[in-house]
mmCIF file of C-alpha atoms in Angstrom:
data_model
loop_
_atom_site.group_PDB
_atom_site.id
_atom_site.type_symbol
_atom_site.label_atom_id
_atom_site.label_comp_id
_atom_site.label_asym_id
_atom_site.label_seq_id
_atom_site.Cartn_x
_atom_site.Cartn_y
_atom_site.Cartn_z
ATOM 1 C CA MET T 1 0.073 0.008 0.037
ATOM 2 C CA LYS T 2 2.936 2.053 0.549
ATOM 3 C CA ASN T 3 4.011 1.906 -2.469
ATOM 4 C CA VAL T 4 1.102 2.666 -4.510
ATOM 5 C CA LYS T 5 0.967 5.887 -2.434
ATOM 6 C CA GLN T 6 4.501 6.630 -3.452
ATOM 7 C CA ILE T 7 3.812 5.977 -7.186
ATOM 8 C CA ALA T 8 0.510 8.290 -6.768
ATOM 9 C CA SER T 9 2.457 11.015 -5.363
ATOM 10 C CA ILE T 10 5.187 10.626 -8.073
ATOM 11 C CA GLY T 11 2.336 10.651 -10.772
ATOM 12 C CA LEU T 12 0.803 14.017 -9.377
ATOM 13 C CA VAL T 13 4.148 15.877 -9.195
ATOM 14 C CA ALA T 14 4.896 14.831 -13.095
ATOM 15 C CA LEU T 15 1.582 15.942 -14.211
ATOM 16 C CA PHE T 16 2.333 19.124 -12.273
ATOM 17 C CA ILE T 17 5.512 19.811 -13.889
ATOM 18 C CA SER T 18 4.228 18.628 -17.491
ATOM 19 C CA SER T 19 1.105 20.692 -17.164
ATOM 20 C CA SER T 20 3.577 24.351 -16.644
ATOM 21 C CA PHE T 21 4.870 23.563 -20.083
ATOM 22 C CA SER T 22 1.566 22.771 -22.231
ATOM 23 C CA CYS T 23 -0.307 25.755 -23.856
ATOM 24 C CA GLU T 24 -3.506 24.564 -22.661
ATOM 25 C CA ALA T 25 -4.716 26.008 -19.454
ATOM 26 C CA LYS T 26 -5.131 23.532 -16.736
ATOM 27 C CA PRO T 27 -5.792 23.874 -12.660
ATOM 28 C CA LYS T 28 -2.907 23.990 -10.298
ATOM 29 C CA LEU T 29 -2.990 21.282 -8.257
ATOM 30 C CA LYS T 30 -2.942 21.797 -4.286
ATOM 31 C CA THR T 31 -0.648 18.934 -2.630
ATOM 32 C CA THR T 32 1.894 18.628 -0.258
ATOM 33 C CA ILE T 33 4.660 16.505 -1.543
ATOM 34 C CA ASP T 34 7.563 14.601 0.007
ATOM 35 C CA PRO T 35 10.836 15.998 -1.040
ATOM 36 C CA GLU T 36 12.098 12.440 -1.404
ATOM 37 C CA LYS T 37 9.656 11.710 -3.920
ATOM 38 C CA THR T 38 9.794 15.019 -5.460
ATOM 39 C CA ILE T 39 13.749 13.926 -6.302
ATOM 40 C CA ILE T 40 12.370 10.791 -7.994
ATOM 41 C CA ALA T 41 9.980 12.417 -10.287
ATOM 42 C CA GLN T 42 12.368 15.314 -10.977
ATOM 43 C CA ALA T 43 14.738 12.587 -12.513
ATOM 44 C CA ILE T 44 12.003 11.023 -14.321
ATOM 45 C CA THR T 45 10.947 14.428 -15.948
ATOM 46 C CA ASP T 46 14.546 15.712 -16.928
ATOM 47 C CA ASP T 47 15.081 12.825 -19.074
ATOM 48 C CA LYS T 48 12.620 14.030 -21.619
ATOM 49 C CA LYS T 49 11.926 17.754 -21.603
ATOM 50 C CA PRO T 50 8.387 18.788 -22.724
ATOM 51 C CA GLU T 51 8.674 20.546 -26.211
ATOM 52 C CA LYS T 52 8.385 24.137 -26.471
ATOM 53 C CA ASN T 53 5.029 25.384 -28.262
ATOM 54 C CA VAL T 54 5.744 25.784 -31.886
ATOM 55 C CA VAL T 55 2.984 27.034 -34.168
ATOM 56 C CA LYS T 56 3.881 25.491 -37.742
ATOM 57 C CA ILE T 57 2.290 26.815 -40.883
ATOM 58 C CA ALA T 58 3.216 25.181 -44.126
ATOM 59 C CA LEU T 59 2.329 27.533 -47.400
ATOM 60 C CA LEU T 60 1.452 25.251 -50.361
ATOM 61 C CA LEU T 61 1.059 27.676 -53.098
ATOM 62 C CA ASP T 62 0.324 27.000 -56.961
ATOM 63 C CA THR T 63 2.421 28.720 -59.112
ATOM 64 C CA SER T 64 1.119 28.089 -62.605
ATOM 65 C CA ASN T 65 0.672 30.880 -64.843
ATOM 66 C CA SER T 66 -2.391 32.288 -63.652
ATOM 67 C CA MET T 67 -1.037 32.501 -60.037
ATOM 68 C CA ASP T 68 1.103 35.792 -60.294
ATOM 69 C CA GLY T 69 -1.441 37.649 -58.355
ATOM 70 C CA LEU T 70 -1.355 34.854 -55.629
ATOM 71 C CA ILE T 71 2.575 35.194 -55.178
ATOM 72 C CA ASN T 72 2.551 38.980 -55.026
ATOM 73 C CA GLN T 73 -0.266 38.839 -51.946
ATOM 74 C CA ALA T 74 2.077 36.142 -50.270
ATOM 75 C CA LYS T 75 5.071 38.606 -50.605
ATOM 76 C CA ALA T 76 2.915 41.512 -49.511
ATOM 77 C CA GLN T 77 1.030 40.037 -46.760
ATOM 78 C CA LEU T 78 3.679 37.667 -45.107
ATOM 79 C CA TRP T 79 4.437 40.434 -42.659
ATOM 80 C CA ASP T 80 0.824 40.806 -41.543
ATOM 81 C CA ILE T 81 0.780 37.326 -40.319
ATOM 82 C CA VAL T 82 4.028 37.577 -38.661
ATOM 83 C CA ASN T 83 3.071 40.330 -36.680
ATOM 84 C CA LYS T 84 -0.485 39.054 -35.839
ATOM 85 C CA PHE T 85 1.684 36.472 -34.391
ATOM 86 C CA SER T 86 3.779 38.488 -32.240
ATOM 87 C CA TYR T 87 0.863 39.182 -29.851
ATOM 88 C CA VAL T 88 -0.229 35.438 -29.248
ATOM 89 C CA LYS T 89 0.356 33.589 -26.139
ATOM 90 C CA CYS T 90 -0.702 30.154 -25.030
ATOM 91 C CA GLY T 91 -2.828 29.465 -21.805
ATOM 92 C CA ASN T 92 -0.176 29.637 -19.551
ATOM 93 C CA GLU T 93 0.867 32.529 -20.458
ATOM 94 C CA THR T 94 4.141 31.758 -22.543
ATOM 95 C CA ARG T 95 4.824 32.891 -26.002
ATOM 96 C CA PRO T 96 5.411 30.088 -28.754
ATOM 97 C CA GLU T 97 7.624 30.100 -31.647
ATOM 98 C CA LEU T 98 6.753 30.653 -35.000
ATOM 99 C CA GLN T 99 7.886 28.244 -37.921
ATOM 100 C CA ILE T 100 6.895 28.780 -41.725
ATOM 101 C CA ALA T 101 7.396 26.385 -44.352
ATOM 102 C CA LEU T 102 6.869 26.742 -48.065
ATOM 103 C CA TYR T 103 5.986 24.479 -51.031
ATOM 104 C CA GLU T 104 5.420 25.397 -54.786
ATOM 105 C CA TYR T 105 3.052 23.035 -57.024
ATOM 106 C CA GLY T 106 1.589 22.648 -60.601
ATOM 107 C CA ASN T 107 4.909 24.819 -61.982
ATOM 108 C CA SER T 108 5.953 23.123 -65.668
ATOM 109 C CA SER T 109 9.522 23.920 -64.812
ATOM 110 C CA LEU T 110 9.436 21.388 -61.678
ATOM 111 C CA GLU T 111 10.100 17.784 -62.217
ATOM 112 C CA ALA T 112 7.313 15.697 -63.623
ATOM 113 C CA LYS T 113 8.499 12.509 -61.136
ATOM 114 C CA ASP T 114 7.935 14.725 -58.110
ATOM 115 C CA GLY T 115 4.657 15.570 -59.203
ATOM 116 C CA TYR T 116 5.269 19.483 -60.352
ATOM 117 C CA ILE T 117 5.865 19.802 -56.317
ATOM 118 C CA ARG T 118 9.222 21.629 -54.985
ATOM 119 C CA GLN T 119 10.139 22.573 -51.324
ATOM 120 C CA VAL T 120 11.078 25.891 -51.238
ATOM 121 C CA ILE T 121 11.984 26.445 -47.570
ATOM 122 C CA ASN T 122 11.508 23.694 -44.564
ATOM 123 C CA PHE T 123 10.153 25.188 -41.135
ATOM 124 C CA SER T 124 12.218 28.290 -40.493
ATOM 125 C CA GLY T 125 11.745 30.850 -37.958
ATOM 126 C CA ASP T 126 14.334 33.076 -40.212
ATOM 127 C CA LEU T 127 11.870 35.668 -41.516
ATOM 128 C CA ASP T 128 14.329 37.212 -44.031
ATOM 129 C CA GLU T 129 15.010 33.823 -45.289
ATOM 130 C CA ILE T 130 11.114 33.437 -45.676
ATOM 131 C CA SER T 131 11.063 36.383 -47.423
ATOM 132 C CA GLU T 132 13.741 35.470 -49.634
ATOM 133 C CA LYS T 133 12.347 32.225 -50.812
ATOM 134 C CA LEU T 134 8.898 33.808 -51.180
ATOM 135 C CA PHE T 135 10.657 36.736 -53.859
ATOM 136 C CA SER T 136 12.323 33.866 -55.494
ATOM 137 C CA LEU T 137 8.739 32.276 -56.950
ATOM 138 C CA THR T 138 7.948 32.557 -60.477
ATOM 139 C CA THR T 139 5.142 31.133 -62.322
ATOM 140 C CA ASN T 140 4.650 28.882 -65.023
ATOM 141 C CA GLY T 141 1.990 26.659 -66.472
ATOM 142 C CA GLY T 142 1.775 22.877 -65.210
ATOM 143 C CA ASP T 143 -0.418 20.319 -63.651
ATOM 144 C CA GLU T 144 -1.563 21.113 -60.008
ATOM 145 C CA TYR T 145 -1.909 17.851 -57.654
ATOM 146 C CA CYS T 146 -3.262 19.119 -54.553
ATOM 147 C CA GLY T 147 -3.612 15.461 -52.634
ATOM 148 C CA GLU T 148 0.203 15.051 -53.602
ATOM 149 C CA VAL T 149 1.549 18.470 -52.636
ATOM 150 C CA ILE T 150 -0.540 18.146 -49.527
ATOM 151 C CA ASN T 151 0.644 14.405 -48.705
ATOM 152 C CA THR T 152 4.296 15.730 -49.697
ATOM 153 C CA SER T 153 4.334 18.419 -46.804
ATOM 154 C CA ILE T 154 2.918 15.982 -44.333
ATOM 155 C CA LYS T 155 5.674 13.431 -44.881
ATOM 156 C CA ASP T 156 8.559 15.541 -45.389
ATOM 157 C CA LEU T 157 8.246 18.399 -42.860
ATOM 158 C CA ASP T 158 8.926 17.737 -38.903
ATOM 159 C CA TRP T 159 5.578 18.617 -37.559
ATOM 160 C CA GLY T 160 6.684 17.902 -34.027
ATOM 161 C CA LYS T 161 4.849 15.316 -31.156
ATOM 162 C CA ASN T 162 3.892 18.070 -28.994
ATOM 163 C CA PRO T 163 -0.338 17.783 -29.015
ATOM 164 C CA ASP T 164 -0.638 21.540 -27.855
ATOM 165 C CA ASN T 165 1.219 22.742 -31.425
ATOM 166 C CA LEU T 166 -1.010 24.600 -33.676
ATOM 167 C CA LYS T 167 -0.193 22.524 -37.055
ATOM 168 C CA LEU T 168 -1.918 24.153 -40.432
ATOM 169 C CA ILE T 169 -1.481 24.043 -43.768
ATOM 170 C CA PHE T 170 -2.704 26.390 -46.094
ATOM 171 C CA ILE T 171 -2.767 25.231 -50.048
ATOM 172 C CA ALA T 172 -4.036 27.984 -52.488
ATOM 173 C CA GLY T 173 -4.475 27.149 -56.009
ATOM 174 C CA ASN T 174 -7.515 27.500 -59.085
ATOM 175 C CA GLU T 175 -7.672 23.973 -60.110
ATOM 176 C CA PRO T 176 -10.069 21.281 -59.357
ATOM 177 C CA PHE T 177 -8.518 19.695 -55.723
ATOM 178 C CA ASN T 178 -9.134 15.968 -57.288
ATOM 179 C CA GLN T 179 -6.133 15.922 -59.816
ATOM 180 C CA GLY T 180 -3.406 13.723 -59.846
ATOM 181 C CA LYS T 181 -2.985 9.975 -58.909
ATOM 182 C CA LEU T 182 -3.070 10.633 -55.041
ATOM 183 C CA ASP T 183 -6.568 11.011 -53.816
ATOM 184 C CA TYR T 184 -6.802 14.204 -51.514
ATOM 185 C CA LYS T 185 -9.033 12.331 -49.251
ATOM 186 C CA ASP T 186 -6.024 10.110 -48.228
ATOM 187 C CA ALA T 187 -3.972 13.064 -47.999
ATOM 188 C CA THR T 188 -6.392 14.768 -45.530
ATOM 189 C CA VAL T 189 -6.921 11.119 -43.482
ATOM 190 C CA ASN T 190 -3.220 11.670 -43.069
ATOM 191 C CA ALA T 191 -3.019 15.204 -41.829
ATOM 192 C CA LYS T 192 -5.718 14.516 -39.272
ATOM 193 C CA GLU T 193 -3.903 11.791 -37.856
ATOM 194 C CA LYS T 194 -0.853 13.914 -37.224
ATOM 195 C CA GLY T 195 -3.245 16.718 -35.841
ATOM 196 C CA ILE T 196 -2.952 18.809 -38.735
ATOM 197 C CA VAL T 197 -5.592 20.989 -39.871
ATOM 198 C CA VAL T 198 -5.766 21.724 -43.591
ATOM 199 C CA ASN T 199 -7.070 24.967 -44.760
ATOM 200 C CA THR T 200 -7.956 25.291 -48.550
ATOM 201 C CA ILE T 201 -7.888 28.727 -50.564
ATOM 202 C CA PHE T 202 -9.560 28.824 -53.818
ATOM 203 C CA CYS T 203 -8.418 31.534 -56.248
ATOM 204 C CA GLY T 204 -11.790 32.184 -58.037
ATOM 205 C CA ASN T 205 -15.435 31.908 -57.598
ATOM 206 C CA TYR T 206 -16.730 30.594 -54.236
ATOM 207 C CA ASN T 207 -19.200 28.088 -55.526
ATOM 208 C CA GLN T 208 -16.667 27.123 -58.366
ATOM 209 C CA GLY T 209 -14.474 25.956 -55.656
ATOM 210 C CA VAL T 210 -17.271 24.278 -53.863
ATOM 211 C CA ASN T 211 -18.118 22.069 -56.938
ATOM 212 C CA SER T 212 -13.977 21.645 -57.391
ATOM 213 C CA TYR T 213 -13.846 19.918 -54.242
ATOM 214 C CA TRP T 214 -11.890 22.622 -52.161
ATOM 215 C CA GLN T 215 -14.425 22.899 -49.596
ATOM 216 C CA ASN T 216 -14.569 19.094 -49.091
ATOM 217 C CA GLY T 217 -10.594 19.180 -48.925
ATOM 218 C CA ALA T 218 -11.068 21.608 -45.650
ATOM 219 C CA GLN T 219 -14.095 19.946 -44.194
ATOM 220 C CA LEU T 220 -12.188 16.582 -43.880
ATOM 221 C CA THR T 221 -10.093 18.065 -41.373
ATOM 222 C CA ASN T 222 -12.008 20.626 -39.535
ATOM 223 C CA GLY T 223 -10.309 23.451 -41.696
ATOM 224 C CA GLU T 224 -11.615 26.580 -43.610
ATOM 225 C CA TYR T 225 -12.588 26.827 -47.136
ATOM 226 C CA ILE T 226 -12.162 30.193 -48.502
ATOM 227 C CA ALA T 227 -12.475 31.731 -51.895
ATOM 228 C CA ILE T 228 -10.460 34.912 -52.958
ATOM 229 C CA ASP T 229 -9.873 37.536 -55.719
ATOM 230 C CA HIS T 230 -6.529 36.652 -56.099
ATOM 231 C CA ASN T 231 -5.755 39.173 -58.802
ATOM 232 C CA LYS T 232 -7.563 41.803 -56.418
ATOM 233 C CA ARG T 233 -4.824 44.858 -55.890
ATOM 234 C CA VAL T 234 -4.702 45.515 -51.940
ATOM 235 C CA ILE T 235 -5.325 49.255 -51.553
ATOM 236 C CA HIS T 236 -2.707 50.310 -48.872
ATOM 237 C CA ILE T 237 -3.464 53.480 -46.868
ATOM 238 C CA ASP T 238 -0.658 55.825 -46.349
ATOM 239 C CA THR T 239 -0.351 57.298 -42.909
ATOM 240 C CA PRO T 240 1.805 60.214 -41.467
ATOM 241 C CA TYR T 241 3.494 57.545 -39.561
ATOM 242 C CA ASP T 242 4.835 55.471 -42.295
ATOM 243 C CA GLU T 243 8.064 57.597 -43.065
ATOM 244 C CA VAL T 244 8.965 57.850 -39.445
ATOM 245 C CA ILE T 245 8.837 53.866 -39.061
ATOM 246 C CA ILE T 246 11.049 53.690 -42.149
ATOM 247 C CA LYS T 247 13.605 56.065 -40.772
ATOM 248 C CA LEU T 248 13.441 53.910 -37.607
ATOM 249 C CA ASN T 249 14.141 50.695 -39.519
ATOM 250 C CA LYS T 250 17.068 52.208 -41.214
ATOM 251 C CA LYS T 251 18.787 53.026 -37.516
ATOM 252 C CA LEU T 252 17.602 49.803 -36.248
ATOM 253 C CA ASN T 253 19.641 47.716 -38.733
ATOM 254 C CA THR T 254 22.824 49.779 -37.555
ATOM 255 C CA THR T 255 22.419 47.788 -34.351
ATOM 256 C CA TYR T 256 22.939 44.558 -35.649
ATOM 257 C CA VAL T 257 26.569 43.066 -34.878
ATOM 258 C CA SER T 258 27.177 39.888 -37.498
ATOM 259 C CA TYR T 259 29.543 37.178 -36.160
ATOM 260 C CA GLY T 260 30.403 34.005 -37.305
ATOM 261 C CA SER T 261 30.539 32.323 -40.807
ATOM 262 C CA LEU T 262 26.948 33.376 -41.496
ATOM 263 C CA GLY T 263 27.362 37.017 -40.499
ATOM 264 C CA HIS T 264 28.312 39.081 -43.554
ATOM 265 C CA SER T 265 25.646 37.052 -45.842
ATOM 266 C CA LYS T 266 23.108 37.376 -43.565
ATOM 267 C CA MET T 267 23.569 41.015 -43.029
ATOM 268 C CA GLU T 268 23.265 41.597 -46.614
ATOM 269 C CA LEU T 269 20.373 39.400 -46.772
ATOM 270 C CA GLN T 270 18.553 41.488 -44.444
ATOM 271 C CA SER T 271 19.240 44.820 -46.530
ATOM 272 C CA VAL T 272 18.101 43.016 -49.857
ATOM 273 C CA GLN T 273 14.821 41.808 -48.016
ATOM 274 C CA ASP T 274 14.118 45.564 -46.912
ATOM 275 C CA GLU T 275 14.694 46.709 -50.615
ATOM 276 C CA LYS T 276 12.515 43.920 -52.169
ATOM 277 C CA ALA T 277 9.657 45.214 -49.286
ATOM 278 C CA SER T 278 10.185 48.777 -50.443
ATOM 279 C CA GLU T 279 9.827 47.892 -53.996
ATOM 280 C CA MET T 280 6.753 46.546 -53.605
ATOM 281 C CA GLU T 281 5.054 49.334 -51.711
ATOM 282 C CA GLU T 282 6.011 51.683 -48.846
ATOM 283 C CA ALA T 283 3.513 50.118 -47.000
ATOM 284 C CA VAL T 284 4.710 46.726 -47.445
ATOM 285 C CA MET T 285 8.330 48.106 -45.825
ATOM 286 C CA VAL T 286 6.424 49.422 -42.988
ATOM 287 C CA LYS T 287 4.853 46.004 -41.942
ATOM 288 C CA ARG T 288 8.201 44.500 -42.397
ATOM 289 C CA ALA T 289 9.667 46.986 -39.936
ATOM 290 C CA VAL T 290 7.194 46.479 -37.615
ATOM 291 C CA SER T 291 8.143 42.615 -37.711
ATOM 292 C CA LYS T 292 11.464 43.299 -37.183
ATOM 293 C CA SER T 293 10.682 45.233 -33.805
ATOM 294 C CA SER T 294 8.953 42.067 -32.783
ATOM 295 C CA ARG T 295 10.230 39.187 -30.670
ATOM 296 C CA LEU T 296 9.936 36.630 -33.730
ATOM 297 C CA TYR T 297 12.504 38.836 -35.598
ATOM 298 C CA ASN T 298 15.543 36.767 -33.980
ATOM 299 C CA ASN T 299 18.793 36.191 -35.574
ATOM 300 C CA ALA T 300 20.828 34.534 -32.922
ATOM 301 C CA SER T 301 22.585 32.663 -35.453
ATOM 302 C CA TRP T 302 24.225 35.592 -37.019
ATOM 303 C CA ASP T 303 23.805 38.827 -34.768
ATOM 304 C CA LEU T 304 25.533 39.353 -31.402
ATOM 305 C CA VAL T 305 22.854 41.029 -29.969
ATOM 306 C CA ASP T 306 20.287 38.574 -30.302
ATOM 307 C CA ALA T 307 22.702 35.615 -29.458
ATOM 308 C CA SER T 308 23.691 37.612 -26.041
ATOM 309 C CA LYS T 309 20.060 36.548 -24.832
ATOM 310 C CA ASP T 310 20.983 33.127 -24.598
ATOM 311 C CA SER T 311 22.183 32.090 -21.107
ATOM 312 C CA ASP T 312 24.890 29.895 -22.502
ATOM 313 C CA PHE T 313 26.546 32.707 -24.764
ATOM 314 C CA SER T 314 29.935 33.893 -23.616
ATOM 315 C CA VAL T 315 32.318 36.471 -25.663
ATOM 316 C CA SER T 316 35.078 34.650 -24.418
ATOM 317 C CA LYS T 317 34.021 31.593 -26.721
ATOM 318 C CA ILE T 318 33.822 33.453 -29.791
ATOM 319 C CA ASP T 319 36.889 33.266 -32.275
ATOM 320 C CA LYS T 320 37.914 37.042 -32.741
ATOM 321 C CA LYS T 321 38.431 36.125 -36.407
ATOM 322 C CA GLN T 322 34.898 35.560 -36.725
ATOM 323 C CA LEU T 323 34.082 39.328 -35.491
ATOM 324 C CA PRO T 324 33.769 42.418 -37.333
ATOM 325 C CA LYS T 325 37.003 44.048 -38.138
ATOM 326 C CA GLU T 326 36.294 46.839 -35.787
ATOM 327 C CA LEU T 327 36.249 44.593 -32.691
ATOM 328 C CA GLN T 328 38.897 41.870 -33.595
ATOM 329 C CA SER T 329 41.545 43.860 -31.496
ATOM 330 C CA LYS T 330 39.111 44.786 -28.437
ATOM 331 C CA SER T 331 39.104 42.988 -25.354
ATOM 332 C CA THR T 332 36.568 40.845 -23.903
ATOM 333 C CA LYS T 333 35.398 43.339 -21.942
ATOM 334 C CA GLU T 334 35.127 45.875 -24.374
ATOM 335 C CA ILE T 335 33.094 43.652 -26.661
ATOM 336 C CA GLU T 336 30.844 42.854 -23.853
ATOM 337 C CA ASP T 337 29.968 46.473 -23.409
ATOM 338 C CA TYR T 338 30.031 47.204 -27.033
ATOM 339 C CA ILE T 339 27.097 44.765 -27.509
ATOM 340 C CA LYS T 340 25.601 45.742 -24.429
ATOM 341 C CA SER T 341 25.052 49.427 -25.867
ATOM 342 C CA LYS T 342 23.844 47.894 -29.311
ATOM 343 C CA LYS T 343 21.020 45.967 -27.348
ATOM 344 C CA GLN T 344 20.081 49.207 -25.257
ATOM 345 C CA GLU T 345 20.125 51.297 -28.429
ATOM 346 C CA ARG T 346 17.699 48.498 -30.629
ATOM 347 C CA VAL T 347 15.262 47.989 -27.555
ATOM 348 C CA THR T 348 15.112 51.789 -27.614
ATOM 349 C CA ILE T 349 14.261 51.956 -31.359
ATOM 350 C CA GLN T 350 11.787 48.951 -31.453
ATOM 351 C CA GLN T 351 9.779 50.363 -28.705
ATOM 352 C CA GLN T 352 9.674 53.905 -30.988
ATOM 353 C CA ILE T 353 8.709 51.446 -33.997
ATOM 354 C CA LYS T 354 5.882 49.708 -31.661
ATOM 355 C CA GLU T 355 4.562 53.479 -30.673
ATOM 356 C CA ALA T 356 4.398 54.858 -34.045
ATOM 357 C CA ASN T 357 2.747 51.863 -35.486
ATOM 358 C CA THR T 358 0.184 52.031 -32.457
ATOM 359 C CA LYS T 359 -0.841 55.590 -33.905
ATOM 360 C CA ARG T 360 -0.525 54.234 -37.522
ATOM 361 C CA GLU T 361 -3.179 51.480 -36.907
ATOM 362 C CA ALA T 362 -5.325 53.760 -35.335
ATOM 363 C CA PHE T 363 -5.104 56.234 -38.177
ATOM 364 C CA ILE T 364 -5.757 53.307 -40.628
ATOM 365 C CA ALA T 365 -8.766 51.705 -38.415
ATOM 366 C CA LYS T 366 -10.086 55.647 -38.810
ATOM 367 C CA ASN T 367 -9.859 56.093 -42.530
ATOM 368 C CA GLN T 368 -10.543 52.046 -43.424
ATOM 369 C CA LYS T 369 -11.926 51.619 -46.874
ATOM 370 C CA GLU T 370 -12.954 48.717 -48.603
ATOM 371 C CA GLY T 371 -10.220 46.558 -50.166
ATOM 372 C CA SER T 372 -7.654 48.185 -48.161
ATOM 373 C CA LYS T 373 -6.921 44.663 -46.778
ATOM 374 C CA GLY T 374 -5.837 41.804 -48.548
ATOM 375 C CA GLU T 375 -7.658 38.857 -49.840
ATOM 376 C CA LEU T 376 -5.081 36.363 -48.614
ATOM 377 C CA GLU T 377 -4.102 38.242 -45.657
ATOM 378 C CA ASN T 378 -8.159 37.999 -44.621
ATOM 379 C CA ALA T 379 -8.535 34.443 -45.223
ATOM 380 C CA MET T 380 -5.572 33.238 -43.325
ATOM 381 C CA LEU T 381 -5.642 35.349 -40.223
ATOM 382 C CA SER T 382 -9.582 34.737 -39.979
ATOM 383 C CA ALA T 383 -8.681 30.884 -40.247
ATOM 384 C CA ILE T 384 -5.695 31.005 -37.816
ATOM 385 C CA VAL T 385 -7.606 32.958 -34.989
ATOM 386 C CA LYS T 386 -10.552 30.330 -35.101
ATOM 387 C CA GLN T 387 -8.161 27.337 -35.028
ATOM 388 C CA ALA T 388 -5.695 28.496 -32.754
ATOM 389 C CA ALA T 389 -8.561 28.865 -30.050
ATOM 390 C CA THR T 390 -8.924 25.356 -29.699
ATOM 391 C CA LYS T 391 -5.409 24.937 -28.423
ATOM 392 C CA ASN T 392 -6.179 27.851 -26.016
ATOM 393 C CA TYR T 393 -4.445 30.370 -27.677
ATOM 394 C CA SER T 394 -5.203 34.153 -27.237
ATOM 395 C CA TRP T 395 -4.071 37.381 -28.568
ATOM 396 C CA ASP T 396 -3.094 40.467 -26.513
ATOM 397 C CA LYS T 397 -5.148 42.825 -29.192
#
């Protein structure tokens, strides 16, 4: 009987510890724990620490000839999605990470043996790299196999085993959903087994999408079916705060301190993606700058300021040859002080961007016109908020 009580006590401790990592809001347990039994439970849980909560989104985009409008909307509205997720939190108040994967399909320049499907980028939180890959997409005629690309993304990507992760597929296109050898129903069954929700975005008339099985493709995993006008031009509202945010973004870039083999190329990539966003429209650059002021824009792999946030970070561990030339002759203390000053400068600039954006959003809300939000943006954000609620995610605003 004594052994049974010990096992029960250990089970309660393990349950309490695991609940603190879950995104689901769970009741706290009130109990008195024997220290000796706590040590046993700790030993059990330390062997396998719970995964961190991650929102995983796979975008499957049709890049056949007729889809230029869809690709342009995706390029413009990536930052709206990122900015939305910068405010998300779990039921236990922790902040999940965001990872995005990208596939293209239906492009005749891709390999026929692969079903005209290509993984453009695996799950990644590197926002500059995701932007780069989106801007690399071009369209060309081909065959669109929805079931095949869904199944490929399920099979190839690491969706994780944490049941509290939000796992979403968004597939967009305009050809019948049932094309190809692999039945879309089989693909969606595979998705459901892994806790992945498939959302379908038909580029065209709503009823046409229904009749060509796009709605059914979403219903099989309790996803959302949306029809959009992918060629609709998004009308961005100019505000008095746009130029302020763009100038602050240029100052923000000066706070990055590159290091390692990736440092120089990644800093160049950051600059190039700023230019790409600006070339689209000023409003897109503004949204990107807002994303760069958020917690989701993290470049610890090449930036010393972000890397220094890690508890294991130490300047002494870095080969000075991997530092910028102006820091290579500095002492460890001087380098630490330099990083600290850049960190403080960045925090200040990011806060200024957030404050300017709050005013910008208020101005937009007051002057909102029909068509000033992108079709793809509306479709995705609506589905995301609805499905996130099932995992006890919520938003600060």
